XYZ file of C-alpha atoms in Angstrom:
743
model
C 86.777 69.164 87.326
C 87.794 71.783 89.820
C 91.150 73.528 89.386
C 92.894 70.907 91.508
C 91.546 68.064 89.351
C 88.859 66.782 91.719
C 85.387 66.092 90.255
C 82.945 68.996 90.139
C 79.518 67.803 91.386
C 77.815 70.845 89.815
C 78.448 69.900 86.175
C 75.352 70.722 84.115
C 73.866 73.270 86.493
C 73.111 76.760 85.137
C 75.078 79.586 86.688
C 76.049 83.247 86.457
C 79.525 84.602 87.044
C 81.365 87.900 87.178
C 84.778 89.323 87.867
C 83.658 91.959 90.344
C 85.267 94.905 88.564
C 83.905 98.404 88.270
C 84.482 101.805 86.751
C 83.853 105.240 88.171
C 83.226 108.439 86.243
C 83.311 111.850 87.882
C 82.973 115.219 86.188
C 83.452 118.751 87.447
C 81.929 121.497 85.320
C 82.346 125.240 85.643
C 80.645 127.759 83.401
C 80.703 131.555 83.175
C 78.403 133.223 80.658
C 77.709 136.837 79.671
C 74.777 137.447 77.294
C 74.074 141.102 76.402
C 71.046 141.974 74.276
C 70.035 145.132 72.486
C 67.354 146.376 70.111
C 67.516 149.041 67.410
C 64.213 150.481 66.192
C 64.284 152.615 63.061
C 61.314 154.550 64.463
C 63.659 155.939 67.141
C 65.705 157.669 64.444
C 63.254 158.500 61.685
C 59.699 159.749 61.277
C 59.509 158.551 57.695
C 56.717 155.969 57.877
C 57.810 154.174 54.708
C 61.382 153.862 55.943
C 60.199 152.664 59.340
C 57.952 150.079 57.691
C 60.667 148.740 55.371
C 63.591 148.658 57.830
C 61.568 147.815 60.945
C 63.543 146.788 64.039
C 66.650 144.732 64.788
C 67.600 142.648 67.829
C 71.220 141.790 68.666
C 72.263 139.115 71.162
C 75.889 138.646 72.150
C 77.615 135.742 73.847
C 80.832 135.392 75.805
C 81.181 132.077 77.616
C 83.862 129.948 79.231
C 83.244 126.265 79.996
C 85.672 124.004 81.819
C 85.057 120.281 82.220
C 87.290 117.833 84.069
C 86.427 114.160 83.548
C 88.034 111.594 85.839
C 87.812 107.876 84.997
C 89.058 104.973 87.073
C 88.864 101.191 86.729
C 89.012 99.159 89.912
C 88.315 95.789 91.475
C 85.334 95.612 93.778
C 87.158 93.085 95.943
C 90.758 91.880 95.830
C 93.277 90.104 97.980
C 95.923 92.047 99.809
C 99.252 92.556 98.065
C 100.706 89.844 100.294
C 98.777 87.100 98.495
C 100.787 87.076 95.231
C 104.027 87.435 97.211
C 103.144 84.322 99.187
C 102.617 82.436 95.937
C 105.687 83.451 93.981
C 103.701 85.706 91.657
C 104.578 89.318 90.782
C 103.133 92.000 93.108
C 100.809 93.331 90.397
C 99.312 89.943 89.486
C 95.516 89.706 89.232
C 94.122 89.692 92.777
C 90.444 90.361 92.037
C 87.553 88.380 93.518
C 85.745 86.334 90.869
C 82.558 84.515 91.781
C 80.166 81.919 90.404
C 76.590 81.300 91.597
C 74.397 78.345 90.566
C 70.770 79.086 89.677
C 69.072 75.717 89.367
C 69.305 71.932 89.014
C 71.297 69.896 86.512
C 70.110 70.533 82.923
C 72.565 68.236 81.181
C 69.824 65.802 80.122
C 67.416 68.448 78.826
C 67.045 69.474 75.196
C 65.415 72.847 75.987
C 65.378 75.344 78.824
C 61.699 74.625 79.564
C 61.109 73.715 83.191
C 64.602 74.679 84.261
C 63.226 76.357 87.409
C 65.944 79.004 87.609
C 66.125 80.935 90.870
C 66.807 84.612 91.486
C 69.871 85.714 93.385
C 68.367 86.992 96.622
C 71.613 87.566 98.463
C 74.658 89.800 98.219
C 77.754 88.102 96.827
C 80.965 89.259 98.448
C 83.942 87.577 100.108
C 84.430 87.543 103.856
C 87.143 89.646 105.396
C 89.268 86.506 105.827
C 88.893 82.918 104.630
C 90.756 79.699 103.988
C 90.812 78.651 100.318
C 92.469 75.918 98.298
C 95.168 77.370 96.070
C 98.109 76.268 93.945
C 101.255 77.588 95.563
C 103.781 78.095 92.752
C 106.877 78.137 94.934
C 109.589 75.651 93.901
C 109.947 72.930 96.544
C 112.782 70.836 95.105
C 116.488 71.115 95.657
C 118.580 72.782 92.956
C 121.855 71.278 94.271
C 123.076 68.262 92.243
C 123.666 65.226 94.443
C 120.886 66.168 96.863
C 118.304 63.331 97.115
C 115.564 65.911 96.468
C 117.384 67.457 93.491
C 115.471 68.166 90.264
C 117.103 69.757 87.236
C 114.685 72.522 86.141
C 115.834 72.123 82.523
C 115.389 68.350 82.418
C 112.780 67.076 79.894
C 109.133 66.813 80.961
C 106.124 65.959 78.789
C 102.453 66.494 79.570
C 99.063 66.396 77.881
C 97.783 69.872 77.035
C 94.030 69.734 77.792
C 93.373 73.127 76.127
C 94.810 72.519 72.686
C 95.263 68.761 72.644
C 98.403 66.737 72.088
C 101.507 66.114 74.126
C 103.684 69.056 75.069
C 107.412 68.421 75.363
C 108.689 70.827 77.980
C 110.973 70.944 81.012
C 110.612 70.184 84.703
C 109.675 73.828 85.207
C 106.206 72.838 83.977
C 105.907 69.827 86.285
C 103.422 70.713 89.084
C 105.010 68.068 91.312
C 108.043 70.342 91.694
C 106.059 73.065 93.449
C 104.371 73.365 96.831
C 101.139 72.716 94.935
C 97.536 72.603 96.112
C 97.052 73.533 99.725
C 94.781 75.465 102.040
C 95.832 79.083 102.337
C 94.528 81.989 104.350
C 93.255 84.788 102.123
C 92.619 88.364 103.284
C 90.174 90.419 101.192
C 90.074 94.150 100.574
C 86.969 95.993 99.318
C 86.434 99.204 97.368
C 83.713 100.379 99.780
C 86.454 100.962 102.356
C 88.023 104.379 101.575
C 91.297 103.283 103.133
C 91.559 100.233 100.851
C 90.113 101.665 97.639
C 93.399 103.209 96.363
C 95.030 99.758 96.373
C 92.231 98.360 94.189
C 92.567 100.837 91.321
C 93.980 99.257 88.173
C 93.885 102.184 85.738
C 92.837 105.825 85.713
C 92.710 108.711 83.278
C 91.665 112.349 83.197
C 90.458 114.679 80.452
C 90.644 118.432 81.035
C 88.579 120.389 78.534
C 88.198 124.167 78.198
C 86.079 125.997 75.642
C 85.920 129.779 75.214
C 82.977 130.840 73.041
C 82.225 134.209 71.512
C 79.293 134.967 69.266
C 76.578 137.313 68.121
C 73.098 136.849 66.628
C 71.135 139.406 64.610
C 67.438 139.182 63.912
C 65.852 141.763 61.654
C 62.147 142.462 61.102
C 61.346 144.096 57.751
C 58.137 145.223 56.017
C 56.044 145.273 59.208
C 57.394 141.867 60.175
C 56.452 140.142 56.917
C 60.119 139.376 56.294
C 62.280 138.151 59.194
C 65.990 137.469 58.702
C 68.379 135.849 61.170
C 72.180 135.611 61.065
C 74.360 133.965 63.709
C 78.129 133.785 64.149
C 80.059 131.984 66.846
C 83.681 130.990 67.392
C 84.964 128.348 69.825
C 88.531 127.997 71.051
C 89.196 124.614 72.659
C 92.113 123.455 74.781
C 92.315 119.842 75.849
C 94.607 117.661 77.972
C 94.449 113.837 77.944
C 96.326 112.230 80.855
C 96.719 108.617 81.983
C 97.692 107.646 85.495
C 101.008 105.850 85.895
C 100.975 102.300 87.248
C 104.052 101.237 89.180
C 105.429 98.170 87.315
C 106.824 96.697 90.526
C 103.911 97.173 92.925
C 101.035 97.535 90.484
C 99.823 100.591 92.434
C 97.972 103.224 90.392
C 97.858 106.621 92.027
C 94.737 108.762 91.545
C 96.812 111.859 92.179
C 98.688 112.786 89.009
C 99.533 115.929 87.084
C 98.269 116.862 83.639
C 100.344 115.527 80.774
C 101.426 118.835 79.249
C 102.678 117.070 76.127
C 99.139 115.893 75.399
C 97.802 119.429 74.981
C 95.783 120.016 71.827
C 94.265 123.297 70.666
C 91.572 123.814 68.073
C 89.467 126.718 66.893
C 86.476 126.802 64.610
C 83.564 129.005 63.609
C 79.854 128.297 63.304
C 77.638 130.302 60.949
C 73.883 130.130 60.478
C 71.325 132.181 58.633
C 67.667 131.938 57.796
C 64.692 133.845 56.477
C 60.930 133.671 57.013
C 58.481 135.336 54.654
C 54.863 135.836 55.743
C 52.493 136.467 52.881
C 51.376 140.130 53.338
C 48.015 140.777 54.963
C 46.763 142.571 51.883
C 46.951 139.194 50.138
C 45.959 136.836 52.964
C 42.913 138.964 53.725
C 41.465 137.753 50.437
C 42.019 134.064 51.284
C 39.173 131.960 52.739
C 38.960 130.853 56.407
C 41.277 133.626 57.664
C 44.239 131.790 56.200
C 47.922 132.794 56.295
C 50.888 131.399 54.392
C 54.556 131.567 55.449
C 57.659 130.339 53.675
C 60.937 129.630 55.473
C 64.512 128.704 54.604
C 67.349 127.986 57.045
C 70.979 127.090 56.474
C 73.578 126.370 59.113
C 77.209 125.401 59.399
C 78.564 124.532 62.807
C 80.814 122.185 64.704
C 80.602 120.384 68.012
C 82.852 121.939 70.622
C 83.964 118.819 72.435
C 86.889 117.202 74.196
C 89.504 115.652 71.944
C 88.500 112.260 70.624
C 90.951 109.582 69.536
C 90.845 107.374 66.476
C 91.440 103.626 66.662
C 95.088 104.435 65.946
C 95.230 106.620 69.066
C 95.531 109.880 67.106
C 93.279 112.953 67.562
C 90.090 113.179 65.490
C 88.819 116.577 64.275
C 85.662 117.893 65.907
C 82.366 116.989 64.262
C 81.063 119.573 61.791
C 77.524 119.904 60.511
C 75.808 121.380 57.467
C 72.014 121.657 57.524
C 69.504 122.973 55.013
C 65.800 123.219 55.831
C 62.950 124.770 53.892
C 59.175 124.556 53.865
C 55.819 126.208 54.263
C 53.408 126.913 57.123
C 49.693 127.438 56.505
C 47.210 128.561 59.158
C 43.435 128.921 59.034
C 40.448 129.689 61.258
C 42.286 132.479 63.068
C 45.302 130.251 63.800
C 43.146 127.445 65.264
C 44.369 125.200 62.453
C 47.978 125.126 61.261
C 49.950 122.868 58.949
C 53.745 122.889 58.668
C 55.613 120.932 55.995
C 59.415 120.947 56.065
C 62.111 119.269 54.002
C 65.563 118.913 55.504
C 69.013 117.624 54.691
C 71.774 117.334 57.276
C 75.338 116.151 56.882
C 77.372 115.652 60.027
C 81.038 115.015 59.281
C 83.265 113.153 61.775
C 80.250 112.152 63.838
C 80.769 109.533 66.523
C 79.577 106.146 65.307
C 80.556 104.327 68.480
C 83.043 104.859 71.275
C 84.921 102.596 73.654
C 82.709 100.846 76.158
C 83.907 97.866 78.150
C 85.724 95.499 75.810
C 84.276 97.156 72.723
C 86.562 99.756 71.170
C 85.050 101.993 68.532
C 81.898 99.860 68.314
C 83.690 96.692 67.195
C 81.864 94.461 69.662
C 82.912 92.618 72.802
C 86.211 91.458 71.287
C 87.248 94.960 70.229
C 89.766 94.933 73.088
C 92.055 92.946 70.751
C 93.027 96.238 69.089
C 94.681 97.334 72.320
C 95.355 94.251 74.440
C 96.102 91.983 71.483
C 98.723 94.445 70.262
C 100.559 94.791 73.582
C 100.327 91.036 74.185
C 101.785 90.344 70.749
C 104.629 92.783 71.414
C 105.433 91.044 74.721
C 105.362 87.599 73.102
C 107.613 88.797 70.288
C 109.963 90.270 72.906
C 110.068 86.930 74.723
C 110.719 85.220 71.401
C 113.690 87.475 70.683
C 115.052 87.277 74.222
C 114.674 83.512 74.416
C 116.541 82.893 71.194
C 119.384 84.996 72.635
C 119.337 83.022 75.871
C 118.304 86.106 77.845
C 115.188 84.574 79.433
C 116.213 81.103 80.531
C 113.232 80.821 82.876
C 110.650 80.566 80.105
C 110.448 78.508 76.939
C 108.020 80.690 75.021
C 110.647 81.129 72.311
C 110.823 77.356 71.801
C 108.025 76.793 69.258
C 109.623 73.477 68.388
C 108.707 72.032 71.771
C 105.007 72.367 70.926
C 105.327 71.208 67.322
C 106.610 67.684 67.889
C 110.373 68.201 68.088
C 112.456 66.523 70.790
C 115.775 67.587 72.295
C 117.014 64.211 73.446
C 120.060 64.164 71.106
C 122.422 66.851 69.774
C 121.051 66.341 66.262
C 117.441 66.746 67.395
C 118.388 69.787 69.443
C 120.047 71.375 66.403
C 116.991 70.613 64.260
C 114.699 72.225 66.827
C 116.900 75.334 67.018
C 116.949 75.675 63.247
C 113.166 75.294 63.135
C 112.724 78.040 65.713
C 114.937 80.441 63.810
C 114.085 79.809 60.187
C 110.849 77.838 60.247
C 109.871 74.846 58.173
C 107.534 71.893 58.549
C 107.523 70.186 61.948
C 107.161 66.434 62.664
C 103.451 66.891 63.375
C 102.869 68.794 60.122
C 102.858 72.364 61.437
C 104.203 74.934 58.978
C 106.131 77.674 60.774
C 107.489 80.849 59.172
C 110.381 81.205 61.596
C 111.122 83.454 64.543
C 113.548 85.668 62.608
C 110.797 86.945 60.300
C 108.358 87.381 63.193
C 110.811 89.445 65.247
C 111.772 91.639 62.292
C 108.088 92.263 61.613
C 107.446 93.467 65.178
C 110.502 95.709 65.069
C 108.834 97.560 62.183
C 105.212 97.124 63.344
C 102.966 100.012 62.165
C 102.137 101.420 65.603
C 102.173 105.206 66.146
C 104.522 106.220 68.973
C 101.637 107.102 71.313
C 99.439 104.135 70.387
C 99.891 102.066 73.556
C 99.792 105.012 75.955
C 96.593 106.319 74.323
C 94.816 103.131 75.436
C 96.113 103.425 79.033
C 97.938 100.124 78.673
C 100.491 98.838 81.137
C 103.452 98.485 81.187
C 104.636 101.585 79.351
C 105.557 100.792 75.760
C 106.985 103.030 73.039
C 107.600 100.928 69.904
C 109.830 103.540 68.282
C 112.544 102.858 70.869
C 113.028 99.193 69.985
C 112.793 99.989 66.279
C 115.892 102.194 66.621
C 118.020 99.640 68.477
C 116.720 96.409 66.957
C 115.946 95.160 70.474
C 112.222 94.832 71.280
C 112.897 94.939 75.023
C 114.181 98.508 74.665
C 110.628 99.628 73.847
C 109.699 99.220 77.532
C 111.030 102.351 79.319
C 110.203 100.918 82.759
C 111.392 97.418 81.936
C 109.652 94.071 81.512
C 109.462 91.337 84.124
C 111.153 88.188 82.770
C 109.061 85.904 84.972
C 105.700 87.289 83.877
C 106.029 88.712 80.369
C 104.355 85.608 78.938
C 101.800 84.768 81.573
C 100.936 88.398 82.282
C 102.003 90.364 79.178
C 100.217 93.553 80.222
C 97.123 95.215 78.815
C 94.302 97.312 80.157
C 90.566 97.599 80.724
C 89.953 101.362 80.780
C 90.803 102.096 77.148
C 89.976 105.807 77.024
C 88.133 107.899 74.481
C 88.658 105.943 71.249
C 85.935 106.288 68.672
C 84.964 105.333 65.170
C 83.622 108.316 63.257
C 81.596 108.548 60.068
C 79.792 111.147 58.028
C 76.073 110.961 58.829
C 73.681 111.982 56.082
C 69.993 112.465 56.919
C 67.316 113.701 54.558
C 63.593 113.637 55.007
C 60.264 115.324 55.538
C 58.451 116.521 58.658
C 54.721 117.272 58.748
C 53.011 118.797 61.774
C 49.294 119.559 62.091
C 47.853 121.526 65.021
C 44.117 121.931 65.535
C 42.065 123.630 68.235
C 38.432 122.605 67.614
C 37.325 124.439 70.771
C 39.109 126.879 72.991
C 40.307 124.311 75.564
C 41.068 121.399 73.300
C 44.420 121.034 71.481
C 45.271 118.287 68.996
C 48.703 117.775 67.419
C 49.698 115.240 64.776
C 53.375 114.902 63.861
C 54.820 112.666 61.165
C 58.462 112.413 60.134
C 60.144 110.313 57.507
C 63.913 110.132 57.250
C 66.507 108.329 55.178
C 69.718 108.136 57.197
C 73.002 106.691 56.008
C 76.624 106.504 57.137
C 79.405 107.528 54.785
C 83.197 107.752 54.927
C 84.603 106.093 58.046
C 87.357 108.344 59.382
C 90.456 107.836 57.218
C 92.886 107.553 60.157
C 91.080 104.585 61.720
C 90.395 103.039 58.319
C 94.045 103.266 57.282
C 95.164 101.884 60.654
C 92.834 98.866 60.491
C 93.927 98.177 56.908
C 97.626 98.479 57.709
C 97.299 96.356 60.843
C 95.323 93.722 58.957
C 98.134 93.451 56.423
C 100.625 93.215 59.287
C 98.597 90.589 61.169
C 98.300 88.463 58.044
C 102.036 88.614 57.450
C 104.924 87.351 59.592
C 103.931 89.561 62.551
C 100.574 87.831 62.916
C 102.257 84.417 63.105
C 103.176 85.045 66.741
C 101.304 82.423 68.758
C 99.047 83.210 71.655
C 99.530 82.011 75.218
C 102.161 79.364 75.862
C 102.978 78.769 72.161
C 99.979 76.438 72.017
C 97.196 78.807 70.981
C 96.065 80.101 67.618
C 98.071 82.792 65.889
C 97.447 86.409 66.827
C 96.618 87.067 63.177
C 93.719 84.607 63.307
C 92.422 86.309 66.448
C 92.689 89.720 64.760
C 90.732 88.581 61.719
C 87.898 87.120 63.792
C 87.697 89.856 66.435
C 88.484 93.021 64.441
C 88.270 92.465 60.697
C 84.909 90.676 60.807
C 82.932 93.409 62.652
C 84.817 96.182 60.858
C 83.848 94.638 57.537
C 80.184 94.899 58.509
C 80.637 98.596 59.303
C 82.255 99.156 55.906
C 79.469 97.262 54.131
C 76.840 99.450 55.812
C 78.239 102.661 54.339
C 75.740 104.225 51.968
C 72.916 101.985 53.179
C 70.117 102.759 55.610
C 71.542 103.246 59.102
C 70.412 100.360 61.345
C 69.872 102.488 64.456
C 67.419 104.946 62.854
C 63.671 104.358 62.563
C 62.619 105.329 58.991
C 59.371 106.971 60.129
C 57.510 108.070 63.249
C 53.916 109.165 63.906
C 52.692 110.913 67.058
C 49.167 112.037 67.974
C 48.820 114.187 71.105
C 45.614 115.673 72.548
C 44.885 117.629 75.752
C 41.662 119.155 77.091
C 41.606 121.738 79.888
C 38.538 122.523 82.018
C 38.113 126.230 82.780
C 34.778 126.343 84.577
C 32.678 124.474 87.112
C 33.897 122.238 89.947
C 36.659 120.743 87.786
C 38.124 124.096 86.779
C 41.902 123.811 86.453
C 41.841 120.104 85.643
C 43.224 118.775 82.365
C 43.242 115.349 80.714
C 45.081 114.085 77.678
C 46.526 111.207 75.764
C 48.984 110.296 73.042
C 49.450 107.617 70.420
C 53.013 106.783 69.396
C 53.778 104.708 66.312
C 57.304 103.942 65.155
C 58.649 101.843 62.288
C 60.977 98.950 63.020
C 64.723 99.407 62.670
C 67.254 97.206 60.941
C 68.342 94.593 63.496
C 70.529 92.313 61.403
C 71.530 91.055 57.974
C 71.340 87.707 56.229
C 74.508 85.777 55.498
C 75.167 85.508 51.786
C 78.042 83.223 50.709
C 78.304 85.083 47.392
C 78.193 88.601 48.835
C 81.126 90.802 47.827
C 82.365 92.761 50.838
C 83.340 96.417 50.629
C 87.007 95.730 51.455
C 87.425 92.626 49.286
C 89.407 94.615 46.698
C 91.682 96.278 49.272
C 95.205 94.750 49.080
C 95.532 95.080 52.861
C 92.787 92.436 53.239
C 93.847 90.147 50.403
C 95.020 87.427 52.789
C 91.819 87.437 54.846
C 89.453 84.900 53.359
C 86.561 85.940 55.601
C 86.152 89.278 53.775
C 86.291 87.816 50.271
C 84.221 84.656 50.655
C 80.769 85.874 51.590
C 79.490 88.030 54.404
C 76.487 89.847 55.814
C 74.425 91.092 52.900
C 73.398 94.651 53.751
C 70.863 94.487 50.930
C 68.970 91.765 52.796
C 68.291 93.259 56.234
C 66.129 91.887 59.003
C 63.600 94.543 60.085
C 62.359 94.695 63.658
C 58.702 95.010 64.592
C 56.844 98.301 64.508
C 56.024 99.686 67.944
C 52.673 101.181 69.020
C 52.033 102.753 72.410
C 49.275 104.772 74.074
C 49.957 107.246 76.872
C 47.533 109.135 79.104
C 47.718 111.916 81.672
C 45.560 113.885 84.052
C 46.486 116.926 86.081
C 45.376 119.959 87.984
C 46.632 123.547 88.005
C 45.711 126.219 90.537
C 46.864 129.751 91.123
C 47.196 130.620 94.785
C 47.888 134.251 93.955
C 49.503 136.290 91.201
C 52.958 134.938 92.062
C 52.488 131.277 92.955
C 51.037 128.519 90.733
C 50.682 124.874 91.769
C 50.654 122.062 89.197
C 50.287 118.340 89.785
C 50.230 115.771 86.970
C 49.938 111.986 86.701
C 51.362 110.390 83.541
C 50.663 106.778 82.582
C 52.948 105.500 79.849
C 52.228 102.513 77.581
C 48.694 101.999 78.882
C 47.626 98.357 79.187
C 51.010 96.913 78.222
C 53.044 94.331 80.098
C 56.811 93.966 80.271
C 57.983 91.930 77.310
C 61.047 91.177 75.248
C 61.572 92.159 71.626
C 64.259 91.076 69.193
C 67.072 93.646 69.175
C 69.542 91.734 67.023
C 69.127 88.859 64.586
C 71.778 86.283 63.736
C 72.744 85.886 60.064
C 70.705 82.646 59.955
C 67.526 84.402 61.123
C 67.574 83.261 64.755
C 67.414 85.737 67.607
C 70.817 86.904 68.866
C 69.800 89.537 71.408
C 66.539 90.718 72.920
C 65.705 93.951 74.675
C 63.178 94.493 77.412
C 60.240 96.683 76.417
C 58.891 98.198 79.614
C 55.182 97.770 80.186
C 52.786 100.239 81.720
C 54.367 102.666 84.169
C 53.387 105.880 85.864
C 54.964 109.100 87.057
C 53.583 111.718 89.408
C 55.062 115.214 89.282
C 54.323 118.071 91.631
C 55.599 121.600 90.992
C 55.298 125.134 92.293
C 56.019 128.057 89.993
C 56.767 131.475 91.442
């Protein structure tokens, strides 16, 4: 049915839908760099040939650099009603006013067993609302008299029962939930605003944030050539000093207006400083030895070691606390052999890299820290639960007479038709028990006490740009949850619109990445104008040690959500518990991430092979022309894991998860991965280069990628039962023409 209860003639038709929201990202970067270089030659100071040969020459390169980056993020509605619309309907000024659309794509498929022959149609038109339209809408203004004795009088607190179509069963409520007591369904004129209008855009912004990042770098590199260049040593040193501000825009709780003009939050300032150090050495076998080798061969040995860190803006853990910058440690060593006067060369290198506090996944859309589309529950679920617990506490005190969220008994089969039944319902709400319909309830007293001591850091809610403002330490001090809202909480909307957000900021899950492998590169020039390169790399990449702050927070919150605090019920007292939502939306995907630690990383191909060849013509009518091609071969990645009912999950022995059956009774077996298909592609190119004079060179090149291929889909994720969960589009043959002048 439609919202007003009339039959929907489109039942069974396929459709697409969207909420018409958007996000904008703008960055301003400024950089100033000073790079002095200098060379010291021992021959300038000494005529001793032996000393000159041994000590050689030395090159120094300095660095002094300042980088400033300002990142501005905003979340907005593409279209929305004017602010007058919610006022006309008895809703708060900041109620959801966005334009949400649905478009049908084909005929009724209700009788079909497969999608074959569904004849879906493309959307060939722009979907947007008109400037003004008449639409059917439920007007929630009370239209009955509140004066006893009036023929139209209705007591708002009089009993009223109705069938709850979402959760099933009869709900015993009051006349406040009787739609007949409101203006109800009627045609209403709606005026639409749009973000493309600069004058209206500010009123459509729902959340905004800004990161101001400054990095001052100083460094020096020394490269020394000894023994006629047979031994080359390199040492580098660099220090970075980083200052960062993280600021969220303030949303007016009364109007819902979010200003894009706001000052930096000086209290959010963080400062960090770290040093990067690298060194390496290359040893070329002396000519007096290589001259005795066949085929004009040379042999070089190399060893490099580096320690550095990523100078980046402050990142936040899932708990909303700063994460240290990523630091890396790399060791590489190997050998290079050349022959035939450098026409043939072979390089073999072994490497091992450990990147600590590397970003595994950041917040994107509803996914926070890579936890999937329901990751928003970390942020929104927490602020919703706090609002529902506040309503529970207020209602039991009689402070919110206009809502019955506190009255769990009304949804669990209790009646209030007699004083005895009313007393039984009140006792059930406070202390819990077993209801007439068999529901076991822990009691509001335990739930409220749990939320008063909930394990949220003071800046948790503000770090996610959630609205309204909420500081849980305030209510913990007074014993009154409502005190945690510095700007107040609207009694009429705290249940139906308990706050939240959509632009969650820079929250990330970090891990230690460990990569070790081998690289082999062969270069061959059979004739002067023909170059052939073969490159093969094999790598074993794993994730280790999820950042302890996020890990501890998830564990602590899981224990909280599976205790009294998680027994708060979602939406109208009729939904599942918040703890059940937490376990399904957060614990389940987080368990998979924990299980993957120490195993092959799913996003890394274990080996790659590339063959590249180019021939250049240097005489005749085709002089300046070149042709080439490449073959790319890549091993399939891990795209899923089988479900194993006997698999022991990584967190099954953690006491914080002891109440969560889904992490102890089977899971995704990371030892039984699904491997995607290997990929093979052929590329080709042709070009022409011509010098007009000594200063100007023209180059034109046509590249054809994935020759002979057509667009196709390939499995990108596999369900635990082996069926396809997600496919990605593999682009077929495409071309690119580039034209350049060098001068």
